[in-house]
Coordinates of C-alpha atoms and ligand atoms in Angstrom, one line a residue:
M18 CA 0.2 -0.1 -0.1
Q19 CA 3.0 2.4 0.8
S20 CA 4.5 1.8 -1.8
L21 CA 1.4 2.5 -4.0
V22 CA 1.0 5.8 -2.4
A23 CA 4.6 6.5 -3.2
L24 CA 4.1 5.8 -6.8
L25 CA 1.1 8.4 -7.2
G26 CA 3.3 10.7 -5.3
A27 CA 6.2 10.4 -7.7
V28 CA 3.4 10.7 -10.6
A29 CA 1.7 13.6 -9.2
S30 CA 5.2 15.3 -8.9
F31 CA 5.9 14.4 -12.6
I32 CA 2.6 16.0 -13.9
S33 CA 3.1 19.0 -11.8
L34 CA 6.7 19.1 -13.0
V35 CA 5.5 18.8 -16.9
K36 CA 2.7 21.2 -16.2
G37 CA 4.8 23.9 -14.5
D38 CA 4.2 25.3 -11.2
T39 CA 3.4 29.0 -11.0
C40 CA 6.4 30.7 -9.8
S41 CA 8.5 29.4 -12.2
E42 CA 6.1 29.9 -15.1
L43 CA 5.6 33.9 -13.8
R44 CA 9.3 34.4 -13.4
A45 CA 10.4 32.7 -17.0
N46 CA 7.8 34.5 -18.9
T47 CA 6.5 37.7 -17.2
N48 CA 7.8 41.1 -15.4
I49 CA 5.6 40.1 -12.1
E50 CA 7.5 40.4 -8.8
V51 CA 8.0 37.0 -7.6
S52 CA 9.6 36.7 -4.6
A53 CA 11.9 33.5 -3.4
P54 CA 11.8 31.9 0.1
V55 CA 15.3 33.5 0.9
S56 CA 14.7 37.0 -0.3
P57 CA 13.9 39.8 2.0
S58 CA 10.3 40.7 1.0
Y59 CA 9.4 37.2 1.1
I60 CA 10.3 36.8 4.8
A61 CA 8.8 40.2 5.7
E62 CA 5.5 39.4 4.0
Q63 CA 5.4 36.4 6.2
T64 CA 5.7 38.2 9.5
E65 CA 2.6 39.8 8.4
Y66 CA -0.1 37.5 9.6
W67 CA -2.0 38.2 12.8
S68 CA -1.6 34.5 13.9
A69 CA 2.2 33.0 13.9
S70 CA 0.0 29.7 12.7
C71 CA 0.2 31.5 9.3
S72 CA 3.3 32.6 9.1
A73 CA 4.5 29.1 10.0
L74 CA 3.1 27.9 6.6
K75 CA 5.4 28.7 3.8
P76 CA 4.2 29.3 0.1
S77 CA 6.5 28.0 -2.3
C78 CA 6.7 32.0 -3.7
I79 CA 5.3 35.3 -3.0
I80 CA 3.7 37.2 -5.7
F81 CA 3.3 40.8 -5.6
P82 CA 1.0 42.3 -8.7
K83 CA 0.6 45.6 -8.9
S84 CA -2.5 45.9 -11.5
A85 CA -5.6 44.0 -12.4
A86 CA -4.1 42.8 -15.7
E87 CA -0.6 41.4 -13.5
V88 CA -3.4 39.9 -11.3
S89 CA -5.7 38.3 -14.6
T90 CA -2.1 36.9 -15.9
I91 CA -1.4 35.1 -12.6
I92 CA -4.7 33.5 -12.5
S93 CA -4.1 32.3 -16.2
V94 CA -1.0 30.6 -15.1
L95 CA -2.8 29.2 -12.3
N96 CA -5.6 27.6 -14.4
T97 CA -2.6 25.6 -16.3
N98 CA -1.8 23.8 -13.7
D99 CA -3.0 22.3 -10.0
E100 CA -1.3 24.0 -7.3
H101 CA -3.0 25.5 -4.1
F102 CA -2.8 29.0 -3.5
A103 CA -3.7 32.0 -1.6
V104 CA -5.0 35.6 -1.8
K105 CA -3.8 37.8 1.3
S106 CA -4.5 41.5 2.2
G107 CA -3.7 42.4 5.7
G108 CA -3.1 39.0 6.7
H109 CA -5.5 39.1 9.9
S110 CA -7.7 36.3 9.4
P111 CA -6.4 33.7 11.8
N112 CA -7.6 30.8 10.2
N113 CA -5.0 28.5 8.4
Y114 CA -5.1 28.7 4.8
Y115 CA -7.4 31.5 4.6
A116 CA -4.9 33.8 3.6
S117 CA -1.9 31.7 3.9
V118 CA -0.9 28.4 2.1
D119 CA 2.0 25.7 2.5
G120 CA 4.2 25.0 -0.7
G121 CA 1.9 26.7 -3.5
P122 CA 1.8 30.3 -4.6
L123 CA 1.0 33.5 -2.3
I124 CA -0.5 36.3 -3.9
S125 CA 0.1 39.5 -1.7
T126 CA -1.8 42.5 -2.5
Q127 CA 0.4 44.5 -0.5
N128 CA 1.3 46.4 -3.6
L129 CA -2.1 47.1 -5.1
D130 CA -2.2 50.1 -2.2
H131 CA -3.7 52.9 -3.8
A132 CA -6.1 55.3 -2.4
N133 CA -7.7 58.3 -5.1
L134 CA -10.3 60.3 -3.3
D135 CA -12.8 62.5 -5.5
P136 CA -12.9 65.3 -3.1
A137 CA -16.1 66.9 -5.0
T138 CA -18.0 63.8 -4.5
G139 CA -16.4 61.7 -1.6
I140 CA -16.1 58.6 -4.1
L141 CA -12.9 56.7 -2.9
D142 CA -11.2 53.9 -5.0
F143 CA -8.7 51.9 -3.0
G144 CA -6.9 48.7 -3.3
P145 CA -6.7 45.6 -1.2
G146 CA -3.1 46.4 0.0
N147 CA -4.2 49.4 2.4
R148 CA -4.6 48.5 5.9
L149 CA -6.8 50.4 7.7
D150 CA -4.6 52.7 9.4
G151 CA -2.6 53.6 6.5
L152 CA -6.1 54.3 4.6
A153 CA -7.1 56.7 7.4
R154 CA -3.8 58.5 7.5
K155 CA -4.1 58.7 3.3
L156 CA -7.5 60.5 4.1
Q157 CA -5.8 62.5 6.6
G158 CA -7.3 66.0 6.2
T159 CA -9.4 65.8 3.3
G160 CA -12.4 66.2 5.5
W161 CA -13.8 62.3 4.3
T162 CA -13.5 58.9 5.9
F163 CA -14.5 55.3 4.8
V164 CA -16.7 53.2 6.9
G165 CA -13.4 50.6 7.8
G166 CA -12.9 48.1 11.0
R167 CA -11.9 49.5 14.3
I168 CA -8.0 48.7 14.6
G169 CA -5.6 49.9 12.5
N170 CA -3.5 46.9 11.6
T171 CA -6.4 45.1 10.1
G172 CA -6.0 44.8 6.2
T173 CA -9.1 46.3 4.2
G174 CA -9.3 43.1 1.5
G175 CA -10.5 40.8 3.5
L176 CA -12.5 42.6 6.0
M177 CA -14.8 44.2 3.2
L178 CA -15.4 40.8 1.4
G179 CA -16.7 39.6 5.0
G180 CA -19.1 42.7 5.6
G181 CA -17.0 44.6 7.9
L182 CA -18.3 46.2 11.1
S183 CA -17.6 49.5 11.7
Y184 CA -17.7 52.2 14.4
M185 CA -19.8 54.1 12.0
S186 CA -22.4 51.2 11.1
A187 CA -25.1 52.3 12.7
Q188 CA -25.1 55.5 10.3
H189 CA -23.9 53.6 7.0
G190 CA -24.1 50.1 7.6
W191 CA -21.5 47.2 7.0
S192 CA -18.2 48.4 5.5
A193 CA -19.3 46.8 2.3
S194 CA -22.7 48.8 2.3
S195 CA -20.7 51.5 1.0
V196 CA -19.1 49.7 -2.1
L197 CA -20.4 51.0 -5.4
E198 CA -18.4 49.0 -7.7
Y199 CA -15.5 46.5 -7.3
E200 CA -12.4 45.7 -9.9
L201 CA -12.5 42.0 -9.7
V202 CA -10.4 39.3 -11.5
L203 CA -12.7 36.4 -12.3
P204 CA -11.6 32.6 -12.0
N205 CA -11.1 32.4 -15.8
G206 CA -8.8 35.9 -15.7
T207 CA -11.4 38.2 -17.0
I208 CA -11.3 41.7 -15.5
T209 CA -15.0 42.8 -14.4
Y210 CA -17.1 45.7 -12.5
P211 CA -19.7 44.3 -10.7
S212 CA -22.1 47.0 -9.3
A213 CA -26.1 47.5 -8.8
T214 CA -26.5 47.6 -12.2
N215 CA -23.8 45.1 -13.6
H216 CA -23.9 41.6 -12.9
P217 CA -26.1 42.4 -9.5
N218 CA -25.8 39.0 -8.1
L219 CA -22.3 38.8 -8.0
F220 CA -22.3 42.6 -6.9
K221 CA -24.6 41.2 -3.6
A222 CA -22.1 37.9 -3.2
L223 CA -19.1 40.0 -2.9
K224 CA -20.8 41.8 0.5
G225 CA -20.2 38.8 2.6
G226 CA -19.0 36.3 0.5
G227 CA -15.5 35.8 0.9
N228 CA -12.9 34.9 -1.6
N229 CA -15.0 32.4 -3.7
F230 CA -15.6 34.8 -6.6
G231 CA -12.0 35.6 -7.4
I232 CA -9.5 38.6 -6.6
V233 CA -10.8 42.0 -5.6
T234 CA -8.3 44.7 -7.0
N235 CA -10.2 47.8 -6.6
Y236 CA -13.0 48.6 -4.1
K237 CA -14.7 51.9 -5.3
T238 CA -16.8 53.1 -2.3
Q239 CA -18.7 56.1 -0.8
A240 CA -16.9 58.3 1.5
Y241 CA -18.4 60.5 4.3
P242 CA -17.5 63.8 5.6
Q243 CA -15.3 63.6 8.5
G244 CA -14.0 65.6 11.7
D245 CA -12.1 64.8 14.8
V246 CA -13.5 62.0 16.3
W247 CA -13.7 61.0 19.9
G248 CA -12.4 57.4 21.6
G249 CA -9.9 55.3 23.7
N250 CA -10.2 53.0 26.1
L251 CA -11.6 52.2 29.7
L252 CA -10.3 49.6 31.6
F253 CA -11.5 48.2 34.6
L254 CA -10.0 45.6 36.8
R255 CA -12.5 42.4 36.9
T256 CA -14.6 41.6 40.0
P257 CA -18.1 39.8 39.8
A258 CA -19.5 43.4 40.7
T259 CA -18.2 45.0 37.5
D260 CA -19.2 41.9 35.7
K261 CA -22.6 42.4 36.3
K262 CA -22.7 46.2 36.1
I263 CA -20.6 46.0 32.3
L264 CA -22.7 43.2 30.8
Q265 CA -26.2 45.2 31.9
A266 CA -24.5 48.6 30.7
V267 CA -23.8 46.9 26.9
R268 CA -27.2 45.6 26.9
D269 CA -28.9 48.7 27.9
F270 CA -26.7 50.1 25.3
T271 CA -27.6 48.3 22.6
E272 CA -31.4 48.6 23.1
Y273 CA -31.4 52.8 24.1
N274 CA -28.7 54.2 22.7
T275 CA -30.3 56.5 19.8
D276 CA -27.5 58.4 18.6
D277 CA -26.1 56.5 15.5
R278 CA -22.5 58.5 15.9
A279 CA -21.9 56.2 19.4
A280 CA -20.2 53.0 19.5
V281 CA -18.9 50.5 22.1
I282 CA -17.4 47.5 22.2
V283 CA -17.0 45.7 25.2
T284 CA -14.1 43.2 25.8
A285 CA -13.1 40.9 28.8
E286 CA -9.6 39.4 29.0
R287 CA -7.9 36.9 31.3
A288 CA -4.2 35.8 31.2
Q289 CA -1.9 33.7 33.7
V290 CA 1.0 36.5 33.2
N291 CA 0.5 39.3 36.0
L292 CA -2.8 37.4 36.8
V293 CA -4.5 39.7 34.2
D294 CA -8.4 39.6 34.6
S295 CA -10.0 42.7 33.2
W296 CA -12.3 44.7 31.1
I297 CA -11.4 46.9 28.6
L298 CA -13.8 49.0 26.8
F299 CA -13.8 50.6 23.6
L300 CA -15.7 53.9 23.2
F301 CA -16.2 55.7 20.0
Y302 CA -17.9 59.0 19.2
D303 CA -17.9 60.4 15.4
G304 CA -17.6 64.0 16.5
P305 CA -15.3 65.8 18.6
T306 CA -17.1 65.0 22.2
P307 CA -20.2 63.1 22.5
P308 CA -23.1 64.6 24.2
A309 CA -23.5 64.6 28.2
G310 CA -24.6 61.3 29.2
T311 CA -23.8 59.3 26.1
F312 CA -21.4 57.0 27.6
T313 CA -22.4 57.4 31.3
N314 CA -23.5 53.5 32.0
F315 CA -20.0 52.7 31.5
T316 CA -17.7 55.8 32.5
S317 CA -19.8 55.5 36.1
I318 CA -18.6 52.2 36.5
G319 CA -15.5 53.3 37.8
P320 CA -12.7 52.2 35.1
I321 CA -9.2 52.5 36.6
T322 CA -7.7 54.5 33.4
N323 CA -9.4 56.2 30.8
T324 CA -8.0 57.3 27.7
A325 CA -11.1 58.3 25.5
R326 CA -10.4 62.1 23.9
T327 CA -10.6 64.0 20.9
R328 CA -8.5 63.0 18.1
T329 CA -8.3 62.7 14.7
Y330 CA -9.7 59.6 12.9
A331 CA -6.2 58.3 11.5
D332 CA -4.8 58.8 15.4
L333 CA -7.7 56.5 16.7
M334 CA -6.8 53.9 14.2
T335 CA -2.8 53.9 15.0
F336 CA -3.5 54.4 18.7
S337 CA -6.0 51.1 18.4
N338 CA -3.0 48.8 17.0
W339 CA -1.7 48.1 20.9
V340 CA -4.3 45.3 20.6
V341 CA -2.1 43.5 17.9
L342 CA 0.1 40.9 19.6
K343 CA 2.9 39.4 17.4
G344 CA 4.2 36.2 17.5
F345 CA 1.2 34.4 19.0
Q346 CA -1.0 31.3 17.5
V347 CA -4.4 33.1 17.3
Q348 CA -7.8 31.5 17.2
I349 CA -11.1 33.5 16.3
G350 CA -14.6 32.4 16.7
T351 CA -17.9 33.8 17.1
E352 CA -21.7 34.0 17.8
T353 CA -24.7 36.0 17.4
I354 CA -27.3 36.3 20.1
P355 CA -30.7 37.9 20.1
L356 CA -30.4 41.0 22.7
P357 CA -32.1 39.5 26.0
S358 CA -34.8 41.4 27.4
T359 CA -34.2 43.4 30.7
T360 CA -36.1 40.4 32.7
H361 CA -33.7 37.9 31.1
S362 CA -30.4 39.7 30.9
V363 CA -28.7 38.9 33.9
E364 CA -29.7 35.3 33.1
V365 CA -28.3 35.4 29.5
L366 CA -25.4 37.3 29.9
E367 CA -24.2 36.3 33.2
G368 CA -24.7 32.9 32.4
I369 CA -22.6 33.2 28.6
H370 CA -19.9 35.2 30.1
A371 CA -19.8 32.5 33.4
H372 CA -19.4 29.9 30.6
W373 CA -16.5 31.5 29.0
R374 CA -14.7 31.9 32.5
N375 CA -15.5 28.5 33.2
I376 CA -14.0 27.7 29.7
S377 CA -11.1 30.0 29.7
L378 CA -10.0 29.0 33.0
T379 CA -9.3 25.8 31.8
T380 CA -7.0 27.1 29.4
L381 CA -4.6 29.2 32.2
A382 CA -2.0 26.6 32.0
V383 CA -1.7 26.8 28.5
P384 CA 1.8 28.9 28.0
G385 CA 1.4 32.8 27.1
I386 CA -2.7 32.1 26.9
V387 CA -4.5 35.4 26.7
A388 CA -8.3 34.5 26.3
S389 CA -10.9 37.4 25.5
I390 CA -14.3 37.8 24.9
A391 CA -16.1 41.2 23.2
Y392 CA -19.6 41.9 23.1
Q393 CA -20.4 44.2 20.4
P394 CA -23.6 45.8 19.9
F395 CA -25.6 44.9 16.9
P396 CA -28.9 47.0 17.0
K397 CA -31.4 47.1 14.4
R398 CA -30.1 50.3 13.4
I399 CA -27.1 48.5 11.7
A400 CA -29.5 46.2 10.0
A401 CA -31.6 48.8 8.6
A402 CA -28.8 51.1 7.6
A403 CA -27.4 48.0 5.6
R404 CA -30.5 47.2 3.6
A405 CA -30.8 50.8 3.0
K406 CA -27.7 51.3 1.0
S407 CA -27.3 47.9 -1.0
P408 CA -27.8 44.3 -0.6
D409 CA -25.7 41.8 1.0
L410 CA -25.4 38.4 1.9
I411 CA -25.9 39.1 5.4
D412 CA -28.9 40.2 4.7
A413 CA -30.0 41.2 8.5
N414 CA -33.4 41.7 9.6
P415 CA -33.7 44.8 11.1
D416 CA -36.6 44.0 13.4
A417 CA -34.3 42.8 16.5
D418 CA -31.5 44.1 18.2
K419 CA -29.0 41.4 18.8
L420 CA -25.4 41.3 19.9
I421 CA -22.1 39.8 18.3
I422 CA -19.8 37.7 20.5
E423 CA -16.2 37.3 19.4
M424 CA -13.8 35.2 21.0
N425 CA -10.4 35.0 21.0
Y426 CA -7.4 32.5 22.2
A427 CA -3.9 33.9 21.7
F428 CA -1.1 31.2 23.0
L429 CA 2.6 30.8 22.3
N430 CA 3.1 26.8 21.2
P431 CA 2.3 25.5 17.9
F432 CA 1.7 22.3 19.8
D433 CA -1.3 23.4 21.7
Y434 CA -3.2 24.5 18.7
P435 CA -5.5 21.2 18.9
L436 CA -5.9 21.6 22.5
M437 CA -7.2 25.0 21.6
D438 CA -9.1 24.4 18.7
G439 CA -11.2 21.7 20.9
K440 CA -11.5 24.7 23.8
M441 CA -12.5 27.4 21.1
Q442 CA -15.4 25.2 19.7
Q443 CA -16.5 24.4 23.6
T444 CA -16.6 28.2 24.1
Y445 CA -18.8 29.2 20.9
G446 CA -20.6 25.7 21.0
G447 CA -21.7 26.4 24.7
I448 CA -22.7 29.7 23.8
R449 CA -25.0 28.4 20.7
E450 CA -26.6 25.3 23.1
R451 CA -27.7 27.8 25.5
V452 CA -29.2 30.3 23.0
L453 CA -31.1 27.7 21.7
N454 CA -32.3 26.3 24.9
W455 CA -33.3 29.8 26.1
Q456 CA -35.3 30.4 22.9
A457 CA -36.7 27.0 23.6
E458 CA -37.8 28.1 26.8
G459 CA -38.8 31.5 25.6
K460 CA -36.6 33.7 27.3
L461 CA -34.6 34.7 24.0
A462 CA -36.5 35.9 20.8
A463 CA -37.1 32.4 18.9
D464 CA -37.5 34.3 15.3
V465 CA -34.4 36.3 14.8
D466 CA -31.9 35.5 12.5
L467 CA -28.5 34.8 14.0
P468 CA -25.8 34.5 11.3
V469 CA -22.7 33.8 12.2
F470 CA -20.5 37.2 11.3
M471 CA -17.7 36.1 8.6
N472 CA -15.2 38.5 9.8
Y473 CA -14.7 36.5 13.3
G474 CA -15.6 33.3 12.1
F475 CA -13.6 30.0 13.3
Y476 CA -12.8 27.9 10.5
R477 CA -15.1 25.0 11.9
Q478 CA -18.4 27.3 11.8
D479 CA -20.8 27.0 9.1
Y480 CA -20.4 30.6 8.0
F481 CA -22.9 29.8 4.4
G482 CA -25.3 27.5 6.7
R483 CA -25.9 30.1 9.0
L484 CA -27.2 32.6 6.4
K485 CA -30.7 32.7 5.1
P486 CA -31.0 29.5 2.7
E487 CA -31.8 32.0 -0.4
N488 CA -28.7 34.1 0.3
R489 CA -26.8 30.8 0.5
A490 CA -28.3 29.7 -2.6
L491 CA -27.4 32.7 -4.3
A492 CA -23.7 32.3 -3.2
R493 CA -23.9 28.7 -4.6
Q494 CA -25.2 29.9 -7.7
V495 CA -22.7 32.7 -8.3
A496 CA -19.7 30.8 -7.5
D497 CA -20.9 28.0 -10.0
E498 CA -21.3 30.7 -12.9
V499 CA -18.0 32.6 -12.1
D500 CA -16.2 29.8 -11.3
P501 CA -17.5 26.7 -13.1
D502 CA -14.0 24.5 -12.6
G503 CA -13.5 25.3 -9.0
L504 CA -10.6 27.4 -9.0
F505 CA -11.2 29.0 -5.9
R506 CA -13.3 26.2 -4.4
N507 CA -10.8 23.6 -4.4
R508 CA -7.5 25.2 -4.3
T509 CA -8.1 28.1 -1.6
G510 CA -9.4 28.0 1.9
G511 CA -12.0 29.5 3.3
W512 CA -15.7 28.7 3.6
K513 CA -17.2 27.7 0.5
P514 CA -21.2 28.1 -0.4
Ligands
FAD19 C1 -6.9 42.9 15.6 C2 -8.4 42.6 15.1 C3 -9.0 43.4 14.8 C4 -10.5 43.4 14.0 N1 -11.2 44.3 13.8 C5 -12.4 44.0 13.2 C6 -13.5 45.1 12.8 O1 -13.5 46.2 13.8 N2 -14.4 44.9 12.2 C7 -14.4 43.6 11.3 O2 -15.5 43.6 10.4 N3 -13.6 42.8 11.3 C8 -12.2 42.7 12.1 N4 -11.8 41.9 12.1 C9 -11.4 40.9 11.5 C10 -11.0 41.0 10.4 O3 -12.0 42.1 9.5 C11 -11.0 39.8 9.5 O4 -9.6 39.1 10.0 C12 -10.4 40.0 7.5 O5 -10.6 39.0 7.1 C13 -9.2 40.6 8.0 O6 -9.0 41.4 6.7 P1 -7.6 41.2 5.9 O7 -7.5 42.0 4.9 O8 -6.5 41.6 6.9 O9 -7.7 39.4 5.7 P2 -6.7 38.4 5.1 O10 -6.5 37.7 6.3 O11 -5.6 38.9 4.4 O12 -7.6 37.6 4.1 C14 -8.7 37.1 4.8 C15 -9.7 36.4 3.6 O13 -10.1 37.3 2.8 C16 -9.2 36.8 1.3 N5 -8.8 38.4 0.6 C17 -8.5 39.3 1.0 N6 -8.6 39.9 0.3 C18 -9.0 39.6 -0.8 C19 -9.0 39.9 -2.2 N7 -8.4 41.2 -2.6 N8 -9.6 39.6 -3.2 C20 -10.4 38.2 -2.7 N9 -10.0 37.6 -1.2 C21 -9.4 38.3 -0.6 C22 -8.6 35.8 2.1 O14 -8.0 35.0 0.5 C23 -8.6 35.6 3.3 O15 -10.1 34.3 3.0 C24 -10.4 42.2 13.1 C25 -9.5 41.5 13.2 C26 -8.4 41.4 14.0 C27 -7.3 40.6 14.2

């Protein structure tokens, strides 16, 4: 049997030699930049992942296209062989093989870093080579901003394709809601421009459909007028009393805040080192100062530090980068839950938090562990704002308030990955199980759509299975149309419709 496997392996290697590999073909026949494993640009690009588990996967070469035409050439070459490959923007997806690859070519969008603003209309074209902080710096002083994520180091390419939750989502919907047109290189190498009127199904599928339809080389978006903003962090030492007050405050903010310019992210973290057990809150107001009382629910709890102040948006993006820990293996997972009523708030939110504390307690002996959970308001207003702008696959109903819960585990030793994979499944799985039970008992609204938010999804979560069936069917239909041979379905990582 072993000799048969060896023989088949030799035949496969021979066939790929005959077909040629993408790196050699591009080096021999084009001027496209291709970096070999020993080169400084290869080594530098490999450090630009959020999770060290992705950095540990070694592509056969890294290709740095500068234009849609070069991307088209790369795809044409990929179509002549059967190599696995990956497309990478900021490398912030910690799921292995999503924006990383072992043994096949990696396409880095780093050089597609243009940003062109029409100051009269606020129409902004930008490439996936931009990170949020870099794009904010390019827009600094123009009076315009884009609807991006909250941490500057995040790439724009993947964030936009997963929808994109922003401090400005209650005003403008998902980051993807403001895309007017994509420049997309299809799996057959054709360059196309989907918009609301040109290939509208593909246009919708790109909003929450991930890397299934080709490589985006430009996002044409609507930017919005922007002055100074107000933002920063509150830090609290954790006590049972603080847990209670903060969980109540985030529930109430989600239901009662009527000012779309105000946003919060509420996170708890614990680590063995220095016995960290804290709450860190991210507060944001889209204006120089929030109206009195906007965040009193949180500030009145008594933080030990408060860094919120008036800043430029670019400054806030750069400031936020303190959260990015380098050199750690990282896992991310998520659940979406209906917002509990005040009657069931204590049972639901404190129940979920106790579950997280119980599981994370069992991880504290893992070397370097940092366990965190984030409660992110997903009020009706975000769904309504997204719907008003443009259809997307998430297609959230604007009739119920929800919370998006994000969980992270960061740890040092790659050998702990399987153990932590199990812990991550227990963490989000336990939340899901509890939510289903509370729904069955009438303690949580039952008729609420609860999508898995792609940008925080663990690779084991069923992203497409949690969309509405008609949206999953649309994603599948579009993927079949644009990628009949399965270039992206069979040869890249990521959720497949
Ligand atoms: C510290 C931190 C903060 C975050 N904050 C937010 C937040 O505020 N809001 C939010 O919504 N999400 C947030 N995220 C999640 C983040 O949006 C996702 O991890 C997202 O995938 C990162 O985008 P990226 O460009 O860095 O992705 P990458 O890891 O480079 O890519 C992710 C996926 O997108 C694909 N992809 C990337 N570019 C292209 C392209 N041009 N064409 C086709 N496919 C492409 C990749 O192949 C891969 O499958 C955060 C993540 C981290 C680590």
